[in-house]
PDB file of C-alpha atoms in Angstrom:
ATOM      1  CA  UNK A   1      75.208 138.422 152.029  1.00  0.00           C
ATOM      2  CA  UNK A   2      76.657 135.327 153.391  1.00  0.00           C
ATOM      3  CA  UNK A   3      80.514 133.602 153.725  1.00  0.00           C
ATOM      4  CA  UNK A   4      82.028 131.597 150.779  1.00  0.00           C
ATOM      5  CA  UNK A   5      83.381 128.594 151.724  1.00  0.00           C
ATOM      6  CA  UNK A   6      86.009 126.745 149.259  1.00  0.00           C
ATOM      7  CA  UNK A   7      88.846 124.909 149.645  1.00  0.00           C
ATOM      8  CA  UNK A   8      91.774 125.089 148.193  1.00  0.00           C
ATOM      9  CA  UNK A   9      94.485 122.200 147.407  1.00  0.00           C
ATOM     10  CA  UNK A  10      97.862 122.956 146.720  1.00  0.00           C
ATOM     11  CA  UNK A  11     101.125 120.684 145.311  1.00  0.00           C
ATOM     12  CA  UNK A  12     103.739 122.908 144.145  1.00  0.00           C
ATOM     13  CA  UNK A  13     107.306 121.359 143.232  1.00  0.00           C
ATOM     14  CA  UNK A  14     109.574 124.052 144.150  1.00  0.00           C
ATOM     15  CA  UNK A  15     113.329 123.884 142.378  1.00  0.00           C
ATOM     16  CA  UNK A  16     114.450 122.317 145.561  1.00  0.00           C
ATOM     17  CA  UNK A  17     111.860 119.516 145.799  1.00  0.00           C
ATOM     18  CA  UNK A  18     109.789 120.313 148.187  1.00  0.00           C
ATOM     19  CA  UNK A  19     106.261 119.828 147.824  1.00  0.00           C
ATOM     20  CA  UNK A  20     103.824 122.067 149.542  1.00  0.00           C
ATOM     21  CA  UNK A  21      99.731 120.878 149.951  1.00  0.00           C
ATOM     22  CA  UNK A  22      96.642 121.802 151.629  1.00  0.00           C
ATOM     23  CA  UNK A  23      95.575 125.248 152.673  1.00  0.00           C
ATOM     24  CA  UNK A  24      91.894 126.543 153.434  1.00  0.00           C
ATOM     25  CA  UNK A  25      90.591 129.723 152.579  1.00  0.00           C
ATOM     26  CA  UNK A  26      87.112 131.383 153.296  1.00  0.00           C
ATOM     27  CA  UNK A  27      86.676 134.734 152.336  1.00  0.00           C
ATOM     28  CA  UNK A  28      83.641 137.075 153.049  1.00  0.00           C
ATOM     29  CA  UNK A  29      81.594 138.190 150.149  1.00  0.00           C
ATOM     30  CA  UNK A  30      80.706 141.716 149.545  1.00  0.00           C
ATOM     31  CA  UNK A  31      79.784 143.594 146.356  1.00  0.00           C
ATOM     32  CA  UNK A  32      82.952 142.120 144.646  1.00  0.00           C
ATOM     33  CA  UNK A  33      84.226 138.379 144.324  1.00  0.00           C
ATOM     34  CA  UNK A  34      87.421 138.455 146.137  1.00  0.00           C
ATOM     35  CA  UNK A  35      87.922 135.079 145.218  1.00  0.00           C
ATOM     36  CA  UNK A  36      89.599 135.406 142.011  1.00  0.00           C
ATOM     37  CA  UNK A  37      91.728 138.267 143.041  1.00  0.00           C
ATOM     38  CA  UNK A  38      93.238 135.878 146.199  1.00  0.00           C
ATOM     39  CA  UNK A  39      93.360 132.693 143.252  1.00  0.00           C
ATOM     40  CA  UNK A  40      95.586 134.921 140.948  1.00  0.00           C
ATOM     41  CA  UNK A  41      97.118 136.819 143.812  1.00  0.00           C
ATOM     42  CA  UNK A  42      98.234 133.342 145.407  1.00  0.00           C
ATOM     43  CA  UNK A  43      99.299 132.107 142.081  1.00  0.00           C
ATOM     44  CA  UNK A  44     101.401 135.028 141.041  1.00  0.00           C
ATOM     45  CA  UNK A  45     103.215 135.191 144.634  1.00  0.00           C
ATOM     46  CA  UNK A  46     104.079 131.606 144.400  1.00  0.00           C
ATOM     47  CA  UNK A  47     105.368 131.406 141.147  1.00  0.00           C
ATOM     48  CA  UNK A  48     107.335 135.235 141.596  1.00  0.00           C
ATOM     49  CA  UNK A  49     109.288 133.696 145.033  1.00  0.00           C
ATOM     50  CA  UNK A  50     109.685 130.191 143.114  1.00  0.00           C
ATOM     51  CA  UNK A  51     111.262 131.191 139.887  1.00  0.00           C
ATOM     52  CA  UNK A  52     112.917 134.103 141.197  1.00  0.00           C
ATOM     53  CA  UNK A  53     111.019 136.490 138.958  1.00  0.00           C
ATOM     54  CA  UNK A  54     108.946 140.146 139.366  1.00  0.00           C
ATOM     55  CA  UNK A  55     105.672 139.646 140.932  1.00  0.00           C
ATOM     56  CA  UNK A  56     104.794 143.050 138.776  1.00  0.00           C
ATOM     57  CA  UNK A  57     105.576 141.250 135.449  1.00  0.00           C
ATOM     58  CA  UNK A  58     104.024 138.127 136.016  1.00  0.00           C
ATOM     59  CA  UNK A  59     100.908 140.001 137.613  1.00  0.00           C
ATOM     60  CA  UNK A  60     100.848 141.405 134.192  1.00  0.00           C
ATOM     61  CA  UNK A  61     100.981 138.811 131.927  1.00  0.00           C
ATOM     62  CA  UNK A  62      98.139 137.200 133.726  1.00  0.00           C
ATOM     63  CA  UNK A  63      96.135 140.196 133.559  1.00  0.00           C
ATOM     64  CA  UNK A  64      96.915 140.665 129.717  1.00  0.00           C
ATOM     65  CA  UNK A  65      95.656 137.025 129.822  1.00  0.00           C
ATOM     66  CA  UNK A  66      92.487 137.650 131.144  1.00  0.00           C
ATOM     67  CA  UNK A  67      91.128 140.251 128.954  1.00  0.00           C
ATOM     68  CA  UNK A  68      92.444 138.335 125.657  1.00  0.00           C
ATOM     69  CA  UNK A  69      89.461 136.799 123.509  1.00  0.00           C
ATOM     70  CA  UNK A  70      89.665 132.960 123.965  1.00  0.00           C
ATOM     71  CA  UNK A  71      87.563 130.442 123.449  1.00  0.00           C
ATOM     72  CA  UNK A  72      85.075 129.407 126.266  1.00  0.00           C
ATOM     73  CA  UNK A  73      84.495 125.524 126.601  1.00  0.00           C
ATOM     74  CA  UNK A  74      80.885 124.460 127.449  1.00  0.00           C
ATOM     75  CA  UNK A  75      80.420 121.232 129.617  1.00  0.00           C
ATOM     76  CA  UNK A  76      79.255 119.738 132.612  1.00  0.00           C
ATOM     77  CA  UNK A  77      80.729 119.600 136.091  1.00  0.00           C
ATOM     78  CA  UNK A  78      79.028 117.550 139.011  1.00  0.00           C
ATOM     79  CA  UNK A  79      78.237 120.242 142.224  1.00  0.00           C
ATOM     80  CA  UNK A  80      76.038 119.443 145.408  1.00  0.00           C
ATOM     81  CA  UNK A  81      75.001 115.790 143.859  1.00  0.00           C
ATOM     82  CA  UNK A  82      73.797 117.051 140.579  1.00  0.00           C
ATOM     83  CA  UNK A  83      74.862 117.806 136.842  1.00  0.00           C
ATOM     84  CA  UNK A  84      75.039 121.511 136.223  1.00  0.00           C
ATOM     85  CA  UNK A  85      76.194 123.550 133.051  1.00  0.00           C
ATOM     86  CA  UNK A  86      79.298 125.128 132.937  1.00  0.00           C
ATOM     87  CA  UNK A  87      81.550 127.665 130.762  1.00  0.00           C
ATOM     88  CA  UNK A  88      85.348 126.673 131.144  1.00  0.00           C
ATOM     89  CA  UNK A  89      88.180 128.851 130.024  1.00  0.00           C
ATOM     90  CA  UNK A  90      91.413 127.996 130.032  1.00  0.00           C
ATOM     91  CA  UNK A  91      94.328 130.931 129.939  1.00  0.00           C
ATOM     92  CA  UNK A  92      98.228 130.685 129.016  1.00  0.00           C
ATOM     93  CA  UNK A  93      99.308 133.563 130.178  1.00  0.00           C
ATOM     94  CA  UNK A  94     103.099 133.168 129.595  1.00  0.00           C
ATOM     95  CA  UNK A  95     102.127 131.596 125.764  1.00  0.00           C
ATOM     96  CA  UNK A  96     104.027 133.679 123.580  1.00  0.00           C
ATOM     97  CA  UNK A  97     106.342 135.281 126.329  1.00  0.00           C
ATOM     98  CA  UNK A  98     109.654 136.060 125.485  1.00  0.00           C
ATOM     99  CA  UNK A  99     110.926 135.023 128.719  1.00  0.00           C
ATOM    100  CA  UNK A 100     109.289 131.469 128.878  1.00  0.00           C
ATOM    101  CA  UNK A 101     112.292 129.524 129.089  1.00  0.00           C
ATOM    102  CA  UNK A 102     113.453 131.716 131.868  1.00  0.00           C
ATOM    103  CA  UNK A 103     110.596 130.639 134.471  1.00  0.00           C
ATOM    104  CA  UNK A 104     111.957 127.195 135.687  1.00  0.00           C
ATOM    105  CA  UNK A 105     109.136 125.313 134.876  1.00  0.00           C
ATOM    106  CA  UNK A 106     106.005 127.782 135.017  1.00  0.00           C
ATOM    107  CA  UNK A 107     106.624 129.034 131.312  1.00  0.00           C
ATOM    108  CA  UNK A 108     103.455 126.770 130.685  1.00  0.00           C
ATOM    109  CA  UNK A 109     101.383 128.060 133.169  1.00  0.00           C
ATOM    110  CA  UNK A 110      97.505 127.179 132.309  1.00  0.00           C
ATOM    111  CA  UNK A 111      94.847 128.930 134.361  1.00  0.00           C
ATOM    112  CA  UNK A 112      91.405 126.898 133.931  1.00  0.00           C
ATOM    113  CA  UNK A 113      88.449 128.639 134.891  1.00  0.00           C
ATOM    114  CA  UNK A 114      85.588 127.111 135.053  1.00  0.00           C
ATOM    115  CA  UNK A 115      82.261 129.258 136.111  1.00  0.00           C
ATOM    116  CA  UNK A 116      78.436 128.117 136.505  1.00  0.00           C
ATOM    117  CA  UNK A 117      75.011 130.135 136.726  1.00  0.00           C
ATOM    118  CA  UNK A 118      73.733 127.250 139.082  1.00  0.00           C
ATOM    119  CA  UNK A 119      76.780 127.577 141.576  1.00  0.00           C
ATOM    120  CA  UNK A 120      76.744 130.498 144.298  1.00  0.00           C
ATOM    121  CA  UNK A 121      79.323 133.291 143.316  1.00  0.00           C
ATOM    122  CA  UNK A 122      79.809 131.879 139.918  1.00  0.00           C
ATOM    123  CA  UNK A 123      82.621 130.236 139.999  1.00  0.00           C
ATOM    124  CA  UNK A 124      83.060 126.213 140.587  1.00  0.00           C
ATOM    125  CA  UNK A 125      86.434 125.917 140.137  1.00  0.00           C
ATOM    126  CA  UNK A 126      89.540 128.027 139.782  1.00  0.00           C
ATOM    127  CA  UNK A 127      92.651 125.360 138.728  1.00  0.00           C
ATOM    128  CA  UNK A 128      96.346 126.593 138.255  1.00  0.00           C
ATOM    129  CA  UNK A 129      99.057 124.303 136.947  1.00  0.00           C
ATOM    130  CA  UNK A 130     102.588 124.216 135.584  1.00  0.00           C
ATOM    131  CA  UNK A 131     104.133 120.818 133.546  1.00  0.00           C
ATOM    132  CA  UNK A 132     107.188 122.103 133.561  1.00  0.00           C
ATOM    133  CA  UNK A 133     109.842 120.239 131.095  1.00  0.00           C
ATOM    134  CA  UNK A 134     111.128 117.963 133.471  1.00  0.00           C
ATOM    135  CA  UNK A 135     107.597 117.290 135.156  1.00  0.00           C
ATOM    136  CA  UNK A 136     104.958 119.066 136.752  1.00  0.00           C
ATOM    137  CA  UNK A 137     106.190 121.703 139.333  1.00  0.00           C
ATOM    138  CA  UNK A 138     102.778 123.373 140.266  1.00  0.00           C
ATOM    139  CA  UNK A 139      99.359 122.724 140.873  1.00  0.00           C
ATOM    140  CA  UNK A 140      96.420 124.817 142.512  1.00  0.00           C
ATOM    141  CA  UNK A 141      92.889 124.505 142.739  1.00  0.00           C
ATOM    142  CA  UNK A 142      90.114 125.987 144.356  1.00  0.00           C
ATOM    143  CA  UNK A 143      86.935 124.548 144.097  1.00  0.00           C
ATOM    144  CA  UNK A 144      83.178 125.926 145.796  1.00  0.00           C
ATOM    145  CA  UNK A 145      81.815 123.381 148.505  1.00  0.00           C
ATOM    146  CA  UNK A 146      78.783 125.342 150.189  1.00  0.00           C
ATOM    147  CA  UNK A 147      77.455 128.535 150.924  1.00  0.00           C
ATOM    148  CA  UNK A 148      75.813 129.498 154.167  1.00  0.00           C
ATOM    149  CA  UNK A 149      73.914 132.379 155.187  1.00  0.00           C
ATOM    150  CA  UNK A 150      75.013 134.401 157.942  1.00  0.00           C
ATOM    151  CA  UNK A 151      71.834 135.568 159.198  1.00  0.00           C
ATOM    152  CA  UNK A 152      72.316 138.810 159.473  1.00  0.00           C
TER     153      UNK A 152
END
């Protein structure tokens, strides 16, 4: 078992203005993937305090989101140097949501997932953003950089 290394980037346009950027996170990897629980976690905590709404609820609609049939993309994404295949699916959790308009911007939330048998852990990217009608207000991504054994 060894650490998972990522980093994530961060440039959120709160209803105030204020722009946020930059945090690091490195989680430990066990028989789970912790990963996506602290990308959706993140996500739904930032968008709950921003818009003023329930973190319950918008937990929710994500998760509804996640276990809806959608289509998965298949591509190419450049990790370590090289070209490796990838599945990409991209998730709108708040799509047909009745309270849309009510989310200051994050109504249009798009979660792109985009996951790879030739990266460590799956996952190459996790990407979160919001447009917003009167421009973008959020924007997260977490992307895998290396993965080292611990040596234990």
């Amino acid at each position: 078992c060894g650490w998972w290394y990522c980093r994530r980037e961060v440039e959120a346009e709160s209803a105030v203005g204020r722009t946020a950027q930059a945090s690091c996170m490195c989680t430990r990897q066990s028989g789970g993937h912790a990963v996506d629980v602290y990308f959706v976690e993140t996500t739904v905590r930032y968008i709950a305090k921003s818009a003023g709404g329930s973190p319950f609820y918008i937990r929710n609609r994500v998760k509804e989101a996640l276990v809806t049939p959608t289509e998965v993309q298949v591509g190419e994404a450049t990790f370590q140097g090289r070209s490796v295949k990838t599945q990409v699916v991209k998730l709108h959790p708040f799509a047909d949501d009745p309270n849309q308009d009510r989310m200051k911007g994050f109504g249009d939330l798009a979660l792109t997932i985009t996951m790879s048998d030739e990266v460590p852990g799956w996952y190459q990217s996790l990407e979160a953003t919001a447009s917003g009608a009167d421009g973008p207000v959020y924007s997260s991504l977490m992307r895998f950089e290396a993965m080292e054994e611990s040596g234990q």
